[in-house]
CSV table of C-alpha atoms and ligand atoms in Angstrom, one decimal:
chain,number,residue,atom,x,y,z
A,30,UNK,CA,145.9,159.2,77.5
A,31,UNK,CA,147.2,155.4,78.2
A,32,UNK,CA,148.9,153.9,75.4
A,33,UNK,CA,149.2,150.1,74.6
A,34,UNK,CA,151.3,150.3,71.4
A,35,UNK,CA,153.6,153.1,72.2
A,36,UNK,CA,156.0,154.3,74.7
A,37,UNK,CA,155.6,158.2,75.6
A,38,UNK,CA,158.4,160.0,77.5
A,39,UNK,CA,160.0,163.4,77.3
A,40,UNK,CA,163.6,164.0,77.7
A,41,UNK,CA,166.4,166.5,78.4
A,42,UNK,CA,165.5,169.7,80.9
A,43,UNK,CA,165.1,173.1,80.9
A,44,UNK,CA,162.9,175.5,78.5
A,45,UNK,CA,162.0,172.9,75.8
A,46,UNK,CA,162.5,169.1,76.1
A,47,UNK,CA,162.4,166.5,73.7
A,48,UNK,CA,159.2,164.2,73.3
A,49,UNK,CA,160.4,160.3,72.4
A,50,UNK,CA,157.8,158.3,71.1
A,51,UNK,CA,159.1,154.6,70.5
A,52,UNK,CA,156.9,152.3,68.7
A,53,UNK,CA,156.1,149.2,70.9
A,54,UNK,CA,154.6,145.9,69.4
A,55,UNK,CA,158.1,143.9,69.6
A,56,UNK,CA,156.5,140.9,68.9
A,57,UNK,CA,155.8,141.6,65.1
A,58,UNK,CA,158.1,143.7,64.8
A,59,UNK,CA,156.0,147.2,65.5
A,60,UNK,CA,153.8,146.1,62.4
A,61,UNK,CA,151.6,149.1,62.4
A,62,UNK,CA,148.0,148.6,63.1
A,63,UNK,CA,145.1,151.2,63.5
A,64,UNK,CA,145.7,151.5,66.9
A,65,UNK,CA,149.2,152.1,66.7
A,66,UNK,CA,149.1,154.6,64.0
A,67,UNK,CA,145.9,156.6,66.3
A,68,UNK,CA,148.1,156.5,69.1
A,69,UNK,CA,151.3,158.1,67.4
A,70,UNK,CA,149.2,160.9,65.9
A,71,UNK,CA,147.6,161.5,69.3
A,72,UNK,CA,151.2,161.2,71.2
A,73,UNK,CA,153.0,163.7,67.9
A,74,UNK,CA,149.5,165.8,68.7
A,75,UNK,CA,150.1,166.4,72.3
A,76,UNK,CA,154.0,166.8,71.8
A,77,UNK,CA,153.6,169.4,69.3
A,78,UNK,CA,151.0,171.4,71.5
A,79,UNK,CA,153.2,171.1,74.9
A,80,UNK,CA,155.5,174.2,75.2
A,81,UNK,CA,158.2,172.2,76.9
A,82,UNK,CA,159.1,170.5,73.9
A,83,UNK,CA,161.1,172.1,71.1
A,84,UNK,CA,161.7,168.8,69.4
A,85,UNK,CA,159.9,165.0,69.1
A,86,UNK,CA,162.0,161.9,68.4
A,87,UNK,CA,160.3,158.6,66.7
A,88,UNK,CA,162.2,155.4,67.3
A,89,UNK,CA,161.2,151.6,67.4
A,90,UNK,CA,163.2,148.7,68.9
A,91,UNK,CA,166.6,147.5,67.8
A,92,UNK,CA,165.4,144.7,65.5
A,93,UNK,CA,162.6,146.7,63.3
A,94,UNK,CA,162.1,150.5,63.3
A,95,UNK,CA,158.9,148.9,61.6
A,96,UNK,CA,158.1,146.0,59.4
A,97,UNK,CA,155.3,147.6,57.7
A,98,UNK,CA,151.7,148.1,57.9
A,99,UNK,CA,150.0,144.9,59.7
A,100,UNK,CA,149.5,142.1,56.9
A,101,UNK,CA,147.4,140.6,59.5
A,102,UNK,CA,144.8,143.3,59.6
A,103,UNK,CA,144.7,143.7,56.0
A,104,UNK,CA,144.5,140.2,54.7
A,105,UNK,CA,141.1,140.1,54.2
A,106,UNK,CA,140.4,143.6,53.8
A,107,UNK,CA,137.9,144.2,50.7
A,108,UNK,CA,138.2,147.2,48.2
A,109,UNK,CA,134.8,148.8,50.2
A,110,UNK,CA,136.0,148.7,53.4
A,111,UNK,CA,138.9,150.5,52.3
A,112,UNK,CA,137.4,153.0,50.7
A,113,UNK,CA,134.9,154.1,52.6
A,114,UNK,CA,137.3,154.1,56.4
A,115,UNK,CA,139.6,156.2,54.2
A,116,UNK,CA,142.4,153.3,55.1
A,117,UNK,CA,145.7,155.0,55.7
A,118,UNK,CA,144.6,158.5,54.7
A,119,UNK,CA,142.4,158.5,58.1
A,120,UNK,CA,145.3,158.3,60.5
A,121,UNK,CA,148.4,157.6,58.9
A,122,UNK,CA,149.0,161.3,58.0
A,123,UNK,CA,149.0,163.2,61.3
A,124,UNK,CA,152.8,163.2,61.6
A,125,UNK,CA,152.6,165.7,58.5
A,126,UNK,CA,150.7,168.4,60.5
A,127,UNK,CA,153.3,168.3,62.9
A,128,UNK,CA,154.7,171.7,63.0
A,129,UNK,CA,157.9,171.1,65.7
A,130,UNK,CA,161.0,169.0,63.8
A,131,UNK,CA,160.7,165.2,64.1
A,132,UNK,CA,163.2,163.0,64.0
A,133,UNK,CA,163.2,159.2,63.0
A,134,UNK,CA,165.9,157.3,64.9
A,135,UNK,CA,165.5,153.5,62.8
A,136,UNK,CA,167.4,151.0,63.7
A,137,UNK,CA,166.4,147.0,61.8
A,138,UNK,CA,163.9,146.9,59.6
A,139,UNK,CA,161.9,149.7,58.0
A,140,UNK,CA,160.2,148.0,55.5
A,141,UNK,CA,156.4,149.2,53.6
A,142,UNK,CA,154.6,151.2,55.6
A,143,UNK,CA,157.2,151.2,58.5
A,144,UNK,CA,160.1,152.8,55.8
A,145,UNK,CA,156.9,154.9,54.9
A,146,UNK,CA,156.9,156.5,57.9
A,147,UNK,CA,160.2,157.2,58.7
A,148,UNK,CA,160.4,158.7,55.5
A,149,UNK,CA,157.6,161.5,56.9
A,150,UNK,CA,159.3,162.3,59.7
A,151,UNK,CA,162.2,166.0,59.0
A,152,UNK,CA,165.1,163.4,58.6
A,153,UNK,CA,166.3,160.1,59.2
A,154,UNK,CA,169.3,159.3,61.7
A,155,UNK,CA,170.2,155.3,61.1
A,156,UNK,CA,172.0,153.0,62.9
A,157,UNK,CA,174.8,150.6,61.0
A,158,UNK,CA,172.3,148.2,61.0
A,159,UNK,CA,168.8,149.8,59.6
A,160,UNK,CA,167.6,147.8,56.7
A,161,UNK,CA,165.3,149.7,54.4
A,162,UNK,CA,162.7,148.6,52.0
A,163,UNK,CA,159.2,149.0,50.1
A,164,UNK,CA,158.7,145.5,49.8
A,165,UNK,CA,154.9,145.5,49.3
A,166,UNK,CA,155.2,144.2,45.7
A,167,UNK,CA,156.1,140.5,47.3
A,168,UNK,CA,152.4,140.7,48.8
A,169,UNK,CA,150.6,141.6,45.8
A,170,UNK,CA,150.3,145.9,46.9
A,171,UNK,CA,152.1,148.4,46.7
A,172,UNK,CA,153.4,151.5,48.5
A,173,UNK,CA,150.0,153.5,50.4
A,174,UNK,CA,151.5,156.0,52.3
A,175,UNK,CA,154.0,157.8,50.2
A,176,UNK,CA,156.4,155.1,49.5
A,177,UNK,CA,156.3,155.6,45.7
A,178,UNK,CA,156.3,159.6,45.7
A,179,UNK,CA,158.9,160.1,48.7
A,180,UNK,CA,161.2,157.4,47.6
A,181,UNK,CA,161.9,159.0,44.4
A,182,UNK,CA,162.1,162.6,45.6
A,183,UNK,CA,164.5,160.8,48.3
A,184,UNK,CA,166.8,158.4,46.4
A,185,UNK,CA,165.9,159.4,42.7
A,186,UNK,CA,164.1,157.8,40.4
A,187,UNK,CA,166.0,154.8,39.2
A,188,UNK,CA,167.1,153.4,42.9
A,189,UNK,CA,163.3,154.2,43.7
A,190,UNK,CA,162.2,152.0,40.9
A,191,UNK,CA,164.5,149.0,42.1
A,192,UNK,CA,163.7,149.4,45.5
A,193,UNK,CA,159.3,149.3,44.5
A,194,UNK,CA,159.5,146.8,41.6
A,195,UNK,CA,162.0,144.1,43.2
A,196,UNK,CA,161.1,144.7,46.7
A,197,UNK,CA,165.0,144.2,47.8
A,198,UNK,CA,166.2,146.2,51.1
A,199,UNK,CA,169.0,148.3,51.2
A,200,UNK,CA,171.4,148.8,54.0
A,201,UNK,CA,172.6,151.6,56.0
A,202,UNK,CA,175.1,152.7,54.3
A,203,UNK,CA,173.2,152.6,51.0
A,204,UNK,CA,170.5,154.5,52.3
A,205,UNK,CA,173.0,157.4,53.2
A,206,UNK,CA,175.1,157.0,49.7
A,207,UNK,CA,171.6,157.5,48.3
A,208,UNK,CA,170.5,160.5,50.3
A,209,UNK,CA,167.4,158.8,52.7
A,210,UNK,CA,169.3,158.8,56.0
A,211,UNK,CA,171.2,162.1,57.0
A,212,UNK,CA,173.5,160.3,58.8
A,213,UNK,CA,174.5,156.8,60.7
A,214,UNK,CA,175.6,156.1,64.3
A,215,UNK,CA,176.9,152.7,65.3
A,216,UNK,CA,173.7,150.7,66.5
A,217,UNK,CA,174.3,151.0,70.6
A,218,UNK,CA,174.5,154.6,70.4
A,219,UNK,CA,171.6,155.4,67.7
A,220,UNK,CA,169.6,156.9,70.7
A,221,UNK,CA,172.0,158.5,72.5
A,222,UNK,CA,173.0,160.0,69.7
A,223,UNK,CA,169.9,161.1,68.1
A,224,UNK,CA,168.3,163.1,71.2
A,225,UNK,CA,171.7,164.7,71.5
A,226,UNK,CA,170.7,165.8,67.8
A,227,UNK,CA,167.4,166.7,69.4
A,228,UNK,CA,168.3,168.6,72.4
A,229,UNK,CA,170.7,170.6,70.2
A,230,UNK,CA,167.5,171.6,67.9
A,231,UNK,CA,165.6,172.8,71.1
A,232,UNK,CA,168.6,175.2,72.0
A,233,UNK,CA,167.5,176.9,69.1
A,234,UNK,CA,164.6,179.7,68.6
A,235,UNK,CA,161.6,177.9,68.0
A,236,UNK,CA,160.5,180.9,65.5
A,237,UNK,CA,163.1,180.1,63.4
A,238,UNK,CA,163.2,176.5,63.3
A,239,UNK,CA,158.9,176.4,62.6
A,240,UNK,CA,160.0,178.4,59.5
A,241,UNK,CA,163.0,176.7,58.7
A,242,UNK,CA,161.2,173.1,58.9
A,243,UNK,CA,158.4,174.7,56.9
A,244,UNK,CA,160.5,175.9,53.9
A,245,UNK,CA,162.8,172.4,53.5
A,246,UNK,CA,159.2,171.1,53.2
A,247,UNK,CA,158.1,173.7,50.2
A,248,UNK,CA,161.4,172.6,48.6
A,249,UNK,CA,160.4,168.9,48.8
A,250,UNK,CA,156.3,169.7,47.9
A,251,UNK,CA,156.3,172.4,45.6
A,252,UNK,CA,158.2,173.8,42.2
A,253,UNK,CA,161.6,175.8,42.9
A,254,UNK,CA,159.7,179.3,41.8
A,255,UNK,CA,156.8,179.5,44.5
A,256,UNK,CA,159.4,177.8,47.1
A,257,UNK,CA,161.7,180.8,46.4
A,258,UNK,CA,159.1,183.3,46.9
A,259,UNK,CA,158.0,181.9,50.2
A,260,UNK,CA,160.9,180.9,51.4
A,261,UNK,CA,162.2,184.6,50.8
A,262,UNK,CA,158.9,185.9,52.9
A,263,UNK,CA,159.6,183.8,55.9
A,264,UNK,CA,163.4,185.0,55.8
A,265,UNK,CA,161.9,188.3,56.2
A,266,UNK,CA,159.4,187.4,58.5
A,267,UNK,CA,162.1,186.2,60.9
A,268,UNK,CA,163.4,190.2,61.4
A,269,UNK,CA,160.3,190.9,63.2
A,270,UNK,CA,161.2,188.3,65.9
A,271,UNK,CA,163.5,188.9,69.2
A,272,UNK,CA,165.5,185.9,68.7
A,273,UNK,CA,166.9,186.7,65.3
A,274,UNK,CA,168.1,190.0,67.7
A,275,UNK,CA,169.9,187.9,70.2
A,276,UNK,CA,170.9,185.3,67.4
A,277,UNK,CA,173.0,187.9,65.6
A,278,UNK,CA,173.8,190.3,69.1
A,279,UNK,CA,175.0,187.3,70.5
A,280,UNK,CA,177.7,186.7,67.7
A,281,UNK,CA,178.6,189.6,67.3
A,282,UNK,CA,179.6,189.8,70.9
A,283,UNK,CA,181.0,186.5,70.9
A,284,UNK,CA,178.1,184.9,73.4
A,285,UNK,CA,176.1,182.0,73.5
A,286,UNK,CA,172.6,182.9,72.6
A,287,UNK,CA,169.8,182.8,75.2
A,288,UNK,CA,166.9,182.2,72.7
A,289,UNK,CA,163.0,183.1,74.3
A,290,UNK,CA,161.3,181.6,71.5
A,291,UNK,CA,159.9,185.2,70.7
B,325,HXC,C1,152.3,141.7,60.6
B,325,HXC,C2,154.5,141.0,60.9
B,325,HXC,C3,155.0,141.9,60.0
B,325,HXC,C4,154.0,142.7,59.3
B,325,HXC,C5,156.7,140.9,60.7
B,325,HXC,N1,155.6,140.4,61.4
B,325,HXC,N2,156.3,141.8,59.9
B,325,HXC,N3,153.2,140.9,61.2
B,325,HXC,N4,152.7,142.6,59.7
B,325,HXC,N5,154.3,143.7,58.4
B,325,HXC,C6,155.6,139.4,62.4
B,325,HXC,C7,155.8,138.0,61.9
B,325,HXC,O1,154.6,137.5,61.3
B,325,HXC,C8,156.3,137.2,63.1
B,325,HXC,O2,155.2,136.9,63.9
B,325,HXC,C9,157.1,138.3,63.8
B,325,HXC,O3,156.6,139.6,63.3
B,325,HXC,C10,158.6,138.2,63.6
B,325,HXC,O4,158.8,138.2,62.2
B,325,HXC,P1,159.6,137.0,61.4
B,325,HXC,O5,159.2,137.0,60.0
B,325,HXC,O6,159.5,135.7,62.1
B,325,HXC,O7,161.1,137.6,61.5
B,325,HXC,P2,162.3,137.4,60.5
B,325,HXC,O8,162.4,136.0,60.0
B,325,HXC,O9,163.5,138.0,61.2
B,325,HXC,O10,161.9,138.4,59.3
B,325,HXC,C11,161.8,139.7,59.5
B,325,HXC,C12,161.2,140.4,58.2
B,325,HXC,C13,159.8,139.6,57.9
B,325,HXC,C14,162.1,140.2,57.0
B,325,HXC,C15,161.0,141.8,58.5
B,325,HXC,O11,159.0,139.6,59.1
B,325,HXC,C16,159.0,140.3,56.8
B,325,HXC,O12,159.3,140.1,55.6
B,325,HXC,N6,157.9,141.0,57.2
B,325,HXC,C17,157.0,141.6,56.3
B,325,HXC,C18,157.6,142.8,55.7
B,325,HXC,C19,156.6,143.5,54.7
B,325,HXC,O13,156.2,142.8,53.7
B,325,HXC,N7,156.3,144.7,55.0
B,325,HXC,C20,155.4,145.5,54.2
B,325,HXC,C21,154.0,145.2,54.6
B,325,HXC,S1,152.8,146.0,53.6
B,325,HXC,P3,155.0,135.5,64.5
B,325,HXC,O14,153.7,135.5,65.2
B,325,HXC,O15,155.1,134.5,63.4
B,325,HXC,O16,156.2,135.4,65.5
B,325,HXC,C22,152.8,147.6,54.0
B,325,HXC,C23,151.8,148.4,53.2
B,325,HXC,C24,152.1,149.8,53.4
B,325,HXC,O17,153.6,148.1,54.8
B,325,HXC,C25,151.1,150.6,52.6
B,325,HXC,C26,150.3,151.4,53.5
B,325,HXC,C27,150.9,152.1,54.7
């Protein structure tokens, strides 16, 4: 597949690589459009199918991770056309049957939609300067794709409510005081350093790392009671597989692990 609004590339060598997709419509900013967002799921799609990659990285220029959905194509839209094309819910959400970990690498502006998505991705590695933001109160909306139940789950509810009701941005350094980035990297090294992340994560056993992603998302999703129980099913699950073997044989005989995915 050809792609106008992205960039698709895989990096790293050897058993599993990692799959980059970088958001490509500079000149607003990577607004996100229809096509965009049909081309990311298809790109994420692929990447999560290929063998060769154990882990997918989303980035967007230095200026704006993303400034939000496209104002442009939804001016004018009408209450019936967004009903019945299921706007957002029909291709906004693929990222969230992604299986393999993504990463979101933001540097600029996340803002609406754009903040929206990083905020589906595992975790969040910004740069010094990442501004983020759900400023679709200013334009008469608000948050459509998870801004107003992630945000809170993310930040808590009284930073959430700031950030949705005034619109304001918050900087880097916020974002990881509040608990929305998992770390940041000084601007001309965010991408260096975030497939370094990357290509550490497809060192690991893919078995475990499936189950591991899979869990962290029960704990976000679900009530602490049915989390425990499945997260306590998977752990078990895990003993069945060769790499949890070599995991702990390797340790014990002070080795590096040669994990087969198995
Ligand atoms: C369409 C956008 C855009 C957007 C920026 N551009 N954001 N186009 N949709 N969300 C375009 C501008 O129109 C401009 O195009 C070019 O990108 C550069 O932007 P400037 O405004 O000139 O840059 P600057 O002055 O540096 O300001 C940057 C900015 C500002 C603070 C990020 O652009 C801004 O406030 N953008 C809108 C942010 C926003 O409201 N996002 C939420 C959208 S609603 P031209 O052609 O003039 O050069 C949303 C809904 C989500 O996301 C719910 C469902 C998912």
């Amino acid at each position: 597949m050809t792609y106008q609004n992205i960039l698709v590339e895989t990096r790293g060598e050897g058993a599993h690589r990692t799959g980059l997709v970088t958001l490509n419509r500079p000149k607003a900013l990577n607004a996100l459009n229809d096509a965009l967002m049909d081309e990311l799921g298809a790109a994420l799609l692929a990447f999560d199918a290929d063998d060769a990659i154990g882990c997918i990285v989303v980035a967007g220029s230095e200026r704006a991770f993303a400034a939000g959905a496209d104002i442009s194509a939804m001016a004018r839209l009408e209450y019936r056309e967004v009903v019945l094309s299921g706007f957002i819910t029909r291709n906004w959400e693929t990222m969230l049957r992604v299986r393999k970990p993504v990463i979101a690498a933001v540097a600029g502006f996340a803002l609406g939609g754009g903040c929206e998505l990083a905020m589906m991705c595992d975790f969040i590695i910004a740069a010094d300067s990442a501004k983020f933001g759900q400023p679709e109160i200013k334009i008469g909306i608000i948050p459509g794709a998870g801004g107003t139940q992630r945000l809170p789950r993310a930040v808590g509810k009284s930073k959430a409510m700031d950030m949705v009701l005034t619109g304001r941005m918050m900087d880097a350094a916020e974002a990881e005081r509040a608990g929305l980035v998992s770390r940041i990297v000084p601007a001309d090294r965010l991408l260096e350093e975030v497939l370094a992340v990357a290509e550490g994560i497809c060192q690991l056993g893919l078995p475990s790392i499936l189950t591991a992603k899979e869990c962290v998302n029960r704990a976000f999703e679900g009530p602490l009671t049915e989390g425990m129980v499945y997260e306590r099913e998977a752990f078990h699950r895990l003993f069945a597989t060769e790499d949890q073997k070599e995991g702990m044989d390797a340790f014990l005989a002070k080795r590096k692990p040669d994990f087969r995915h198995r």
